[in-house]
């Protein structure tokens, strides 16, 4: 079917005027007239008129409508999400509320309408995307003698936000989360499907085990780094039997997949358009075909819910052609299984699989159309299939069809190309017609995670970091079969995958930008999960931002940054503010108070009186900031150490407690000295007064230690950059003790001089010796 007819039959009626005007563009190219009948030459004016129409009119019309529709759908999704968040929490075991159930059904209906419209928008995007590529190809083939506009069109499409499946992912994930929350309540006994982590995955089933597949492209510049990153966690999986057959002895085997389709490319169309029950069929073998490898015939089926499963069996090369023609039904393999004593259930299952695949080939008139050849490097722990990773490199797609009966790419009497397999031809396949081969420029990374518990699945941290890093480019819907057909049979298909335009762009990313985008995506998803979890009364997922994540900044740090920015913009030349009191400098443009005019001082502390008194690294850093910064350099509003969640080592708390205990030790020593003096004073009034003085100093020491304990604890919690040392307390205690010693000596000397006795003086000398010993302990 021609694309013009496909476009007319696929138009969504409410948006009829918003599609590409394919007929008008064809008429401008005079496509309906053969070249020998087209007497009017193609002029520069015709070229300008066509380019203006397709780029400035048609492309802008489609892009603007797509953007407006996406904005409208996001608004509807957010509004529905807000309504869901306002509903009361559903307690476990609580009887269902009819009013709440009615509201949830109403929300479910709204979600169905949004989902249907999202699907129509995806079809709209795909249809227009294919139309633009096809019309520029017609231009380059018919009118492209001087100008080729197809490369420019592919670059323009790649820059449009609508031309990306990743643009739909956040909205689809939000829809999926709301569906999960609603159906958890509406379904009996909570029988709803488990909430998927995201929609950028493909559920698969292998041998009864469920896996979640994630696909990425890897630029050749990043390939070595990705491999070494994986090798630190997983060992390479060695294909010993197949590798022994490799010509170059490489441990990574060469894999050939031969894909089937009919002349109308029905399987391709259902896969691109994501129709329910889409299927694909392939023959796969390792190494060279002339080495007699085991050949596996595999049918992959994608169900309506997005999950997939496989049917496959091994077949010998000489039986492939008879089986495809329907002349052989795997009787010899069945007889061999019976001779080996295998169970009747296993034999029946094999016979059923073979019959189903043979009927699938016959009913759809399938034949080999494209070959994918690649080198696979696999990583997996021996005996542990929870994480399986593969990297495919040297990917080449080759035509294997017989669509042109005059010049078939493959001998119609054979099921494969003998010119490639008989000669043992390898990548890059330079000995065949280069129009029949397409080489993929990137490596394909596929990560499969086993779903041990689908309700509580969790990715390993290193897998999460790899998937969100700058090293990989997400391509969740990538398919070798689809890409091979789209790149080699573009004239035979009416729908193209979105990722084709990405081949004309540089998929490498800036590491910091990629990190910030991934952290923002995770934070948004965690916020959505928190709302739904609050409604269900459970916890969905767990997200903790990394220390350097832009979403890890606290409210306090954001507030301080805003206050500092506002304070920096307020002062004018020659005027500086301390607290609420303006101080004018001596000269215009000269800071008040000397070199420190731009600094906010903390008055009332010793550091404000003697700025150079403290020698700590914080004070030095503070004084270093007084230097005038060069032009274009802005003082940071927040230290890197303050970003991220608060994490304090235990030794910090213990150091603060040790300081407190030291002060209590001083308090006990002074208290003991004071009580000794007061007790031994008898009727000596001077000794009693000195004992009371020492008691007051001891009380001050205990209170000061308690005060510092709580003050420094607050500074630790606030991650303050201020000095932790404080000289006021030690200076007061030292001065008080020195004053007490001096007074004690003066009073004792006067008493001894007046009375001429040495008994009392001896007691005072003893007190002085005790005080001297305590001063040594204090130091």
XYZ file of C-alpha atoms in Angstrom:
779
model
C 0.000 0.000 0.000
C 1.282 3.455 -0.901
C 1.918 5.844 1.969
C -0.622 8.403 0.713
C -3.398 5.842 1.022
C -2.096 4.705 4.418
C -2.166 8.307 5.617
C -5.748 8.839 4.444
C -7.009 5.688 6.142
C -5.111 6.304 9.403
C -6.110 9.918 10.060
C -7.727 10.572 13.452
C -10.872 12.511 12.492
C -10.778 15.250 15.201
C -7.232 16.171 14.119
C -7.712 15.872 10.359
C -6.392 19.352 9.545
C -3.273 18.949 11.706
C -1.539 16.239 9.655
C 1.130 16.734 7.033
C -0.399 17.722 3.681
C 1.277 14.885 1.821
C -0.778 15.310 -1.349
C 0.139 19.003 -1.623
C 3.844 18.282 -1.233
C 3.645 15.560 -3.880
C 1.927 17.942 -6.263
C 4.649 20.545 -5.665
C 7.216 17.915 -6.653
C 5.092 17.079 -9.728
C 5.331 13.486 -8.587
C 2.359 12.420 -10.721
C 4.243 13.224 -13.941
C 6.958 10.876 -15.225
C 10.357 12.424 -15.857
C 10.086 12.071 -19.644
C 6.707 13.883 -19.675
C 7.718 16.654 -17.310
C 8.731 19.361 -19.751
C 8.911 22.163 -17.197
C 12.380 22.286 -15.521
C 12.827 22.304 -11.744
C 14.022 25.822 -10.926
C 15.587 27.510 -7.934
C 12.252 29.142 -7.200
C 10.519 25.744 -7.151
C 13.140 24.456 -4.732
C 12.735 27.432 -2.401
C 8.955 27.161 -2.494
C 9.041 23.458 -1.674
C 11.547 23.876 1.182
C 9.572 26.761 2.640
C 6.381 24.708 2.533
C 7.807 21.576 4.119
C 10.061 23.171 6.766
C 8.319 26.414 7.666
C 4.689 25.423 7.146
C 4.105 21.687 7.392
C 6.782 20.813 9.954
C 5.964 23.816 12.131
C 2.248 23.001 11.973
C 2.775 19.427 13.111
C 5.341 20.348 15.778
C 3.186 23.129 17.223
C 0.103 20.923 17.418
C 2.118 18.139 19.025
C 3.529 20.514 21.622
C 0.118 21.993 22.437
C -1.458 18.558 22.728
C 1.321 17.266 24.965
C 0.926 20.299 27.228
C -2.819 19.737 27.405
C -2.413 16.032 28.228
C 0.185 16.759 30.913
C -2.228 19.236 32.480
C -5.025 16.651 32.505
C -2.704 14.019 33.975
C -1.534 16.401 36.724
C -5.109 17.433 37.512
C -6.177 13.786 37.821
C -3.129 13.077 39.975
C -4.036 15.942 42.299
C -7.579 14.595 42.632
C -6.198 11.185 43.546
C -3.894 12.735 46.142
C -6.829 14.528 47.792
C -8.735 11.287 48.423
C -8.599 9.809 51.949
C -6.090 7.079 52.736
C -7.321 3.528 52.252
C -6.640 1.536 55.435
C -5.933 -2.176 55.097
C -8.895 -4.301 56.129
C -11.238 -1.302 56.064
C -14.604 -1.946 54.297
C -14.966 -0.290 50.939
C -16.567 3.136 50.861
C -19.152 3.417 48.059
C -18.495 7.127 47.665
C -14.768 6.573 47.385
C -15.305 3.710 44.929
C -17.488 5.915 42.727
C -14.845 8.640 42.691
C -12.143 6.114 41.821
C -14.209 4.735 38.946
C -14.687 8.264 37.690
C -10.940 8.840 37.841
C -10.351 5.534 36.053
C -12.643 6.629 33.247
C -10.714 9.883 32.936
C -7.451 7.920 32.818
C -8.867 5.730 30.045
C -9.742 8.813 27.996
C -6.272 10.290 28.526
C -4.570 6.997 27.675
C -6.547 6.618 24.447
C -5.670 10.145 23.440
C -1.990 9.539 24.233
C -2.072 6.491 21.950
C -3.647 8.538 19.180
C -0.997 11.208 19.657
C 1.754 8.599 19.365
C 0.208 7.308 16.137
C -0.098 10.893 14.920
C 3.576 11.526 15.607
C 4.708 8.304 13.950
C 2.567 8.877 10.881
C 3.798 12.428 10.349
C 7.390 11.421 11.068
C 7.214 8.755 8.363
C 5.526 11.161 5.973
C 8.279 13.786 6.273
C 11.022 11.230 5.675
C 9.244 9.723 2.681
C 8.486 13.021 0.956
C 12.076 14.267 1.267
C 13.285 10.955 -0.098
C 11.031 11.475 -3.097
C 12.470 14.970 -3.448
C 16.063 13.769 -3.378
C 15.343 10.989 -5.876
C 13.368 13.140 -8.338
C 14.581 16.713 -7.748
C 17.795 16.230 -5.821
C 20.294 16.808 -8.622
C 21.629 19.912 -6.897
C 20.137 19.832 -3.397
C 19.700 16.936 -0.961
C 17.369 17.894 1.872
C 16.863 14.483 3.497
C 19.845 14.857 5.914
C 18.595 18.300 6.947
C 15.106 16.926 7.532
C 16.390 14.090 9.731
C 18.375 16.565 11.819
C 15.311 18.812 12.142
C 13.151 15.890 13.216
C 15.709 14.767 15.800
C 15.597 18.199 17.440
C 11.824 18.259 17.731
C 10.599 17.283 21.195
C 7.673 15.285 19.784
C 9.996 12.981 17.865
C 11.091 10.979 20.880
C 9.520 8.131 22.793
C 11.341 9.346 25.898
C 9.146 12.458 25.876
C 6.133 10.272 26.644
C 7.782 8.212 29.393
C 7.221 10.521 32.434
C 3.559 10.967 31.560
C 3.016 7.259 30.879
C 4.732 6.314 34.138
C 2.457 8.670 36.009
C -0.574 7.128 34.317
C 0.665 3.655 35.183
C 1.123 4.660 38.828
C -2.416 6.030 39.049
C -3.867 2.938 37.383
C -2.059 0.806 39.949
C -3.395 2.824 42.879
C -6.978 2.794 41.615
C -7.057 -0.893 40.713
C -5.478 -1.862 44.030
C -8.652 -0.537 45.612
C -11.186 -1.599 42.968
C -9.882 -5.116 42.331
C -11.037 -7.776 44.722
C -8.435 -8.746 47.341
C -5.930 -6.298 45.840
C -5.425 -8.455 42.756
C -4.120 -5.631 40.605
C -0.988 -6.040 38.568
C 2.198 -4.998 40.440
C 3.363 -1.488 39.733
C 6.185 -1.445 37.160
C 9.321 0.547 37.887
C 8.933 2.429 34.607
C 7.632 1.960 31.098
C 11.049 2.153 29.491
C 11.345 -1.605 29.920
C 10.159 -4.752 28.196
C 8.908 -7.666 30.318
C 10.029 -11.033 28.976
C 9.496 -14.655 29.920
C 12.210 -17.294 29.527
C 11.624 -20.887 30.652
C 8.858 -19.734 32.952
C 10.997 -16.994 34.563
C 10.051 -13.333 34.242
C 12.700 -10.803 33.248
C 12.709 -7.065 32.697
C 14.811 -5.945 29.725
C 16.449 -2.517 29.401
C 18.061 -1.508 26.101
C 20.628 1.219 25.425
C 22.946 2.436 22.702
C 26.629 2.863 23.500
C 28.878 5.189 21.521
C 32.177 3.588 20.413
C 34.066 6.192 22.473
C 32.325 4.954 25.635
C 32.322 1.237 24.846
C 35.561 0.353 26.658
C 34.528 2.280 29.769
C 31.153 0.521 29.854
C 32.787 -2.900 29.526
C 35.307 -2.234 32.282
C 32.537 -0.877 34.529
C 30.568 -4.109 34.084
C 33.634 -6.348 34.421
C 34.220 -5.033 37.937
C 30.880 -6.560 38.957
C 30.203 -9.449 36.569
C 32.552 -11.902 34.838
C 32.280 -12.466 31.072
C 30.196 -15.420 29.985
C 32.345 -17.704 27.819
C 30.677 -19.539 24.938
C 33.301 -22.277 24.931
C 31.695 -24.580 22.379
C 30.827 -21.895 19.880
C 34.019 -19.922 20.478
C 36.102 -22.952 19.562
C 34.573 -22.811 16.126
C 35.419 -19.151 15.554
C 38.000 -18.512 12.860
C 39.907 -15.901 14.849
C 39.529 -17.722 18.173
C 37.723 -14.768 19.702
C 35.943 -15.624 22.939
C 32.999 -13.418 21.913
C 30.912 -15.330 19.365
C 29.484 -13.970 16.139
C 25.715 -14.392 16.089
C 23.542 -14.428 12.990
C 19.782 -13.860 13.238
C 17.700 -14.413 10.108
C 14.342 -12.645 10.414
C 11.146 -13.580 8.562
C 8.294 -11.530 7.160
C 5.944 -11.578 4.180
C 5.925 -9.399 1.074
C 3.686 -6.805 2.743
C 5.873 -6.691 5.892
C 2.945 -7.472 8.148
C 5.049 -8.573 11.126
C 7.128 -5.402 10.887
C 4.049 -3.168 10.818
C 2.435 -4.807 13.853
C 5.672 -4.491 15.795
C 6.221 -0.809 14.946
C 2.609 0.122 15.608
C 2.658 -1.970 18.835
C -0.461 -3.880 17.977
C -1.623 -6.546 20.395
C -0.161 -10.008 19.916
C 2.700 -8.798 17.697
C 5.056 -11.654 16.800
C 8.398 -12.157 15.089
C 10.223 -15.208 13.777
C 13.926 -15.818 13.304
C 16.588 -18.447 12.747
C 19.665 -17.979 14.906
C 23.063 -19.624 15.011
C 26.524 -18.959 16.472
C 29.640 -18.684 14.327
C 29.799 -19.528 10.632
C 27.088 -21.636 9.032
C 29.668 -23.769 7.216
C 30.884 -24.900 10.659
C 27.616 -26.858 11.133
C 26.379 -25.015 14.263
C 23.103 -25.693 16.039
C 20.308 -23.644 14.460
C 17.493 -22.393 16.665
C 14.098 -21.483 15.229
C 12.489 -18.933 17.566
C 9.112 -17.221 17.632
C 8.776 -14.232 19.968
C 5.274 -13.110 20.884
C 4.427 -9.766 22.501
C 1.136 -9.785 24.359
C -1.310 -6.951 24.868
C -0.018 -6.168 28.384
C 3.512 -5.639 27.029
C 5.000 -8.917 28.226
C 6.637 -11.336 25.808
C 7.408 -15.021 25.582
C 9.256 -17.335 23.206
C 8.679 -20.605 21.430
C 11.794 -22.250 20.061
C 13.460 -25.502 19.174
C 16.709 -26.661 17.576
C 16.727 -27.855 13.979
C 19.452 -29.165 11.676
C 20.423 -27.157 8.606
C 19.269 -29.819 6.119
C 15.745 -29.800 7.606
C 15.202 -26.020 7.628
C 13.936 -25.724 4.051
C 11.572 -28.755 4.222
C 10.180 -27.523 7.536
C 9.507 -24.024 6.188
C 7.811 -25.517 3.112
C 5.628 -27.734 5.314
C 7.091 -31.019 4.021
C 8.778 -31.977 7.302
C 7.208 -31.935 10.769
C 10.222 -32.759 12.950
C 9.319 -36.486 13.002
C 12.930 -37.613 13.419
C 13.500 -35.388 16.421
C 10.292 -36.688 18.004
C 11.392 -40.285 17.415
C 14.813 -39.524 18.930
C 13.195 -38.043 22.029
C 11.031 -41.159 22.427
C 14.060 -43.441 22.065
C 15.874 -41.439 24.768
C 13.018 -42.153 27.127
C 11.866 -38.572 27.566
C 8.463 -38.046 29.143
C 5.321 -37.982 27.055
C 4.638 -34.419 28.224
C 8.037 -33.192 26.923
C 7.505 -34.950 23.572
C 4.006 -33.527 23.230
C 5.206 -30.044 24.143
C 7.944 -30.195 21.485
C 5.511 -31.462 18.845
C 3.014 -28.733 19.746
C 5.689 -26.012 19.542
C 6.861 -27.216 16.129
C 3.293 -27.412 14.791
C 2.420 -23.923 16.056
C 5.511 -22.338 14.484
C 4.967 -24.186 11.205
C 1.345 -23.035 11.104
C 2.491 -19.482 11.840
C 4.881 -19.604 8.858
C 2.228 -21.093 6.568
C -0.643 -18.788 7.555
C 1.406 -15.595 7.204
C 3.392 -16.752 4.115
C 6.658 -15.896 5.799
C 10.084 -15.950 4.177
C 13.569 -14.702 5.200
C 13.861 -10.951 4.531
C 16.743 -9.544 6.577
C 19.828 -10.854 8.368
C 21.394 -9.315 11.486
C 25.036 -10.179 12.143
C 26.799 -9.052 15.322
C 29.434 -9.950 17.916
C 28.059 -10.522 21.404
C 29.869 -10.040 24.708
C 27.874 -11.436 27.620
C 28.297 -10.949 31.382
C 26.771 -13.163 34.056
C 27.719 -14.755 37.352
C 28.029 -18.540 36.964
C 24.897 -20.211 38.258
C 23.215 -16.869 38.973
C 20.828 -15.546 36.319
C 19.383 -12.646 38.298
C 21.427 -10.138 36.268
C 22.244 -10.843 32.612
C 24.017 -8.278 30.456
C 24.978 -8.437 26.794
C 26.775 -5.970 24.507
C 26.384 -6.392 20.732
C 29.027 -4.772 18.520
C 29.885 -4.814 14.800
C 26.175 -4.906 13.968
C 25.324 -5.246 10.286
C 21.950 -5.747 8.578
C 21.825 -7.509 5.199
C 18.974 -8.027 2.781
C 17.903 -11.642 2.469
C 14.729 -11.215 0.396
C 13.453 -12.246 -3.019
C 11.083 -9.306 -3.511
C 12.650 -8.460 -6.870
C 12.205 -11.601 -8.944
C 14.623 -10.307 -11.576
C 17.435 -9.591 -9.113
C 16.773 -11.521 -5.902
C 19.204 -11.079 -3.030
C 18.823 -14.750 -2.131
C 18.342 -17.821 -4.245
C 14.589 -18.565 -3.999
C 15.342 -22.293 -3.800
C 17.450 -21.814 -0.670
C 16.589 -20.450 2.761
C 19.773 -18.371 3.184
C 22.357 -16.464 1.137
C 24.964 -18.938 0.036
C 27.314 -16.185 -1.202
C 27.822 -15.098 2.426
C 27.659 -18.411 4.293
C 29.638 -20.568 1.861
C 32.564 -18.131 1.729
C 32.572 -17.452 5.478
C 32.211 -13.711 4.886
C 32.465 -11.588 8.036
C 31.962 -7.981 9.100
C 32.038 -5.434 7.424
C 30.810 -7.514 4.416
C 32.628 -5.568 1.724
C 32.255 -8.284 -0.927
C 28.508 -7.865 -1.433
C 26.471 -5.085 -3.009
C 26.744 -2.207 -0.516
C 23.131 -1.174 -1.142
C 22.123 -4.479 0.446
C 23.935 -3.899 3.740
C 23.404 -1.373 6.540
C 25.925 -1.012 9.366
C 24.728 0.161 12.755
C 27.081 2.841 14.160
C 26.670 2.046 17.870
C 26.844 -0.913 20.212
C 23.643 -2.215 21.785
C 23.615 -2.830 25.541
C 20.837 -4.991 26.962
C 20.330 -5.531 30.701
C 17.945 -8.244 31.854
C 16.902 -8.351 35.504
C 15.102 -11.331 36.934
C 11.845 -10.547 38.706
C 12.128 -12.726 41.810
C 9.325 -10.741 43.424
C 7.565 -8.482 40.973
C 5.895 -6.502 43.724
C 9.138 -5.536 45.424
C 11.644 -5.590 42.597
C 14.686 -3.455 43.087
C 17.585 -2.792 40.777
C 21.133 -3.199 42.061
C 22.694 0.177 42.800
C 25.479 -0.218 40.240
C 22.932 -1.156 37.554
C 20.917 1.938 38.426
C 24.016 4.114 38.168
C 24.979 2.637 34.793
C 21.507 3.092 33.297
C 21.368 6.707 34.424
C 24.921 7.614 33.417
C 26.248 9.597 30.466
C 27.800 6.422 29.031
C 24.564 5.035 27.587
C 21.686 6.338 25.477
C 18.261 4.845 26.360
C 16.488 3.099 23.502
C 13.818 0.988 25.215
C 11.906 -0.020 22.074
C 14.908 -0.784 19.877
C 14.603 -3.958 17.815
C 17.172 -5.374 15.395
C 14.401 -6.751 13.216
C 12.585 -3.409 13.024
C 15.758 -1.425 12.415
C 16.987 -3.796 9.706
C 13.711 -3.593 7.787
C 13.398 0.193 8.241
C 16.938 0.865 7.017
C 16.896 -1.545 4.041
C 13.228 -1.598 2.950
C 12.115 1.985 3.489
C 10.259 2.061 0.150
C 8.242 -1.023 1.105
C 6.968 0.080 4.538
C 4.665 2.902 5.601
C 5.787 3.330 9.192
C 9.263 4.067 10.541
C 10.618 3.869 14.103
C 11.410 7.080 15.973
C 15.016 6.189 16.703
C 16.143 6.551 13.059
C 16.650 10.293 13.495
C 18.936 9.673 16.498
C 21.470 8.119 14.134
C 22.182 11.590 12.746
C 22.887 13.094 16.163
C 25.698 12.715 18.667
C 24.373 10.522 21.485
C 27.279 11.373 23.773
C 26.303 13.469 26.795
C 27.896 15.862 29.194
C 28.432 13.877 32.431
C 27.138 16.603 34.750
C 24.051 17.322 32.628
C 23.220 13.624 32.367
C 23.621 13.192 36.133
C 21.357 16.130 36.960
C 18.670 14.974 34.515
C 18.667 11.460 35.954
C 18.495 12.735 39.539
C 15.601 15.016 38.640
C 13.771 12.148 36.944
C 14.221 9.891 39.966
C 13.113 12.621 42.352
C 9.936 13.313 40.357
C 9.108 9.629 40.215
C 9.729 9.252 43.949
C 7.439 12.196 44.641
C 4.664 10.610 42.587
C 5.147 7.283 44.351
C 4.961 9.019 47.713
C 1.555 10.517 46.865
C 0.136 7.190 45.703
C 1.719 5.354 48.626
C 0.079 7.819 50.992
C -3.297 7.075 49.377
C -2.787 3.315 49.653
C -1.306 3.511 53.137
C 1.872 1.787 51.925
C 5.335 2.765 50.751
C 6.141 2.505 47.052
C 9.818 2.429 46.202
C 12.637 4.199 47.998
C 14.728 7.057 46.685
C 17.630 8.760 48.381
C 19.383 11.535 46.453
C 23.135 11.362 46.253
C 25.187 13.881 48.174
C 25.998 15.968 45.086
C 22.526 15.696 43.582
C 20.837 19.014 42.732
C 17.627 17.737 44.343
C 19.401 17.021 47.643
C 19.648 20.666 48.676
C 17.746 21.377 51.856
C 15.234 24.151 52.344
C 17.671 25.902 54.661
C 20.440 25.945 52.071
C 18.076 27.257 49.399
C 16.866 29.960 51.783
C 20.410 30.973 52.690
C 21.371 31.086 49.031
C 18.393 33.332 48.256
C 19.156 35.617 51.213
C 22.802 35.948 50.240
C 21.888 36.709 46.651
C 19.442 39.382 47.777
C 21.994 40.866 50.182
C 24.623 41.009 47.440
C 22.282 42.950 45.177
C 21.092 45.461 47.832
C 24.227 47.472 48.926
C 25.219 50.464 46.847
C 28.635 51.941 46.240
C 30.145 53.363 49.414
C 27.374 52.098 51.671
C 27.518 48.862 53.650
C 25.042 47.426 56.071
C 25.667 45.668 59.357
C 22.436 44.399 60.818
C 20.033 47.319 60.478
C 22.530 50.187 60.819
C 23.905 51.731 57.594
C 27.518 52.838 57.699
C 28.870 55.221 55.104
C 32.452 54.896 53.951
C 35.009 57.642 54.118
C 35.206 58.015 50.344
C 32.836 57.064 47.540
C 33.464 53.455 46.582
C 35.680 52.890 49.661
C 34.415 50.287 52.130
C 33.745 51.379 55.626
C 35.996 50.112 58.342
C 38.988 49.344 56.145
C 39.455 46.154 54.222
C 36.744 44.306 56.024
C 33.854 46.511 54.991
C 32.114 43.876 52.859
C 32.155 41.263 55.606
C 29.230 40.662 57.962
C 30.797 40.580 61.424
C 29.516 38.736 64.453
C 29.770 41.389 67.161
C 30.028 40.362 70.777
C 32.737 37.738 70.266
C 36.469 37.885 70.750
C 37.012 37.319 67.023
C 35.161 40.541 66.240
C 37.578 42.479 68.469
C 40.717 40.625 67.366
C 40.059 39.401 63.796
C 43.420 37.652 63.616
C 43.171 35.958 66.998
C 41.807 32.585 65.753
C 44.191 30.458 63.693
C 41.715 27.709 62.778
C 41.241 26.685 59.135
C 37.723 28.139 59.176
C 39.026 31.547 60.236
C 41.760 31.394 57.611
C 39.197 30.536 54.946
C 37.015 33.394 56.182
C 39.902 35.847 55.964
C 40.834 34.504 52.535
C 37.365 35.415 51.258
C 38.080 39.039 52.048
C 40.272 39.190 48.967
C 38.587 40.941 46.074
C 37.497 38.392 43.472
C 38.421 38.842 39.802
C 35.853 40.014 37.292
C 33.432 37.261 36.321
C 34.135 35.177 39.440
C 31.207 34.897 41.844
C 31.533 33.866 45.460
C 29.671 30.586 46.037
C 26.540 30.838 48.114
C 26.822 27.303 49.460
C 29.730 25.035 50.280
C 29.891 21.668 48.568
C 30.202 20.066 52.005
C 26.716 21.346 52.872
C 25.003 19.713 49.898
C 23.137 16.466 50.358
C 21.680 14.770 53.412
C 23.243 15.236 56.840
C 25.749 12.474 57.585
C 27.854 12.863 60.750
C 30.427 10.353 61.889
C 30.137 9.091 65.492
C 33.601 10.428 66.352
C 32.297 13.990 65.982
C 29.635 13.422 68.648
C 32.139 11.622 70.878
C 34.638 14.496 70.583
C 31.959 16.935 71.710
C 31.100 14.675 74.649
C 34.775 14.310 75.604
C 35.090 18.090 75.767
C 32.032 18.233 78.008
C 33.527 15.563 80.305
C 36.795 17.541 80.517
C 34.855 20.571 81.711
C 33.049 18.454 84.271
C 36.442 17.143 85.415
C 37.587 20.728 85.982
C 34.331 21.436 87.803
C 34.903 18.466 90.139
C 38.517 19.484 90.850
C 37.574 23.074 91.650
C 34.617 21.937 93.724
C 36.800 19.535 95.700
C 39.382 22.264 96.329
C 36.691 24.721 97.393
C 35.057 22.294 99.825
C 38.473 21.398 101.299
C 39.291 25.075 101.894
C 35.870 25.837 103.329
C 35.936 22.814 105.653
C 39.469 23.472 106.918
C 38.851 27.213 107.408
C 37.323 26.855 110.851
C 36.850 30.394 112.180
C 39.134 31.877 109.504
C 36.861 34.236 107.605
C 39.344 34.727 104.769
C 39.572 30.962 104.109
C 35.770 30.694 104.086
C 35.483 33.492 101.503
C 38.125 31.893 99.288
C 36.264 28.553 99.487
C 33.057 30.285 98.382
C 34.924 31.954 95.494
C 36.287 28.632 94.305
C 32.790 27.122 94.494
C 31.449 29.888 92.229
C 34.255 29.265 89.724
C 33.465 25.523 89.810
C 29.776 26.192 89.161
C 30.700 28.448 86.235
C 32.953 25.721 84.776
C 30.145 23.147 84.944
C 27.588 25.508 83.390
C 30.039 26.585 80.688
C 30.721 22.968 79.698
C 26.991 22.239 79.494
C 26.422 25.384 77.412
C 29.199 24.474 74.954
C 27.892 20.916 74.618
C 24.521 22.109 73.286
C 25.903 25.016 71.267
C 28.386 22.843 69.395
C 25.733 20.191 68.852
C 23.590 22.792 67.124
C 26.562 23.937 65.015
C 27.196 20.318 63.967
C 23.573 19.807 62.948
C 23.588 23.048 60.959
C 26.969 22.181 59.379
C 28.158 25.614 60.435
C 31.420 26.913 59.078
C 32.053 29.044 62.162
C 34.903 28.393 64.605
C 34.238 25.689 67.169
C 36.866 27.048 69.582
C 35.700 29.554 72.186
C 38.240 31.320 74.432
C 35.825 33.177 76.687
C 35.227 30.394 79.219
C 38.870 29.359 79.712
C 39.906 33.028 80.021
C 37.264 33.725 82.682
C 38.200 30.661 84.733
C 41.920 31.348 84.428
C 41.466 34.998 85.412
C 39.249 34.045 88.366
C 41.757 31.484 89.627
C 44.664 33.888 89.228
C 42.717 36.582 91.110
C 41.831 34.110 93.852
C 45.468 33.039 94.214
C 46.680 36.609 94.390
C 44.048 37.604 96.947
C 44.732 34.441 98.929
C 48.454 35.253 99.034
C 47.854 38.912 99.966
C 45.421 38.109 102.765
C 47.643 35.346 104.147
C 50.711 37.565 104.053
C 48.923 40.398 105.863
C 47.566 38.026 108.500
C 51.007 36.518 109.134
C 52.627 39.959 109.281
C 50.041 41.298 111.749
C 49.819 38.322 114.104
C 53.380 37.098 113.687
C 52.232 33.478 113.666
C 52.939 30.794 111.014
C 50.147 28.241 111.689
C 47.495 30.029 109.717
C 50.061 30.956 107.147
C 51.023 27.304 106.841
C 47.425 26.474 106.080
C 47.298 29.151 103.433
C 50.514 27.989 101.874
C 49.047 24.523 101.710
C 46.020 25.976 99.952
C 48.263 27.810 97.521
C 50.091 24.569 96.695
C 46.773 22.844 95.969
C 45.650 25.706 93.749
C 48.970 25.651 91.922
C 48.563 21.917 91.258
C 45.058 22.556 89.880
C 46.331 25.286 87.533
C 48.840 22.803 86.125
C 45.982 20.334 85.569
C 43.913 23.066 83.858
C 46.766 23.893 81.497
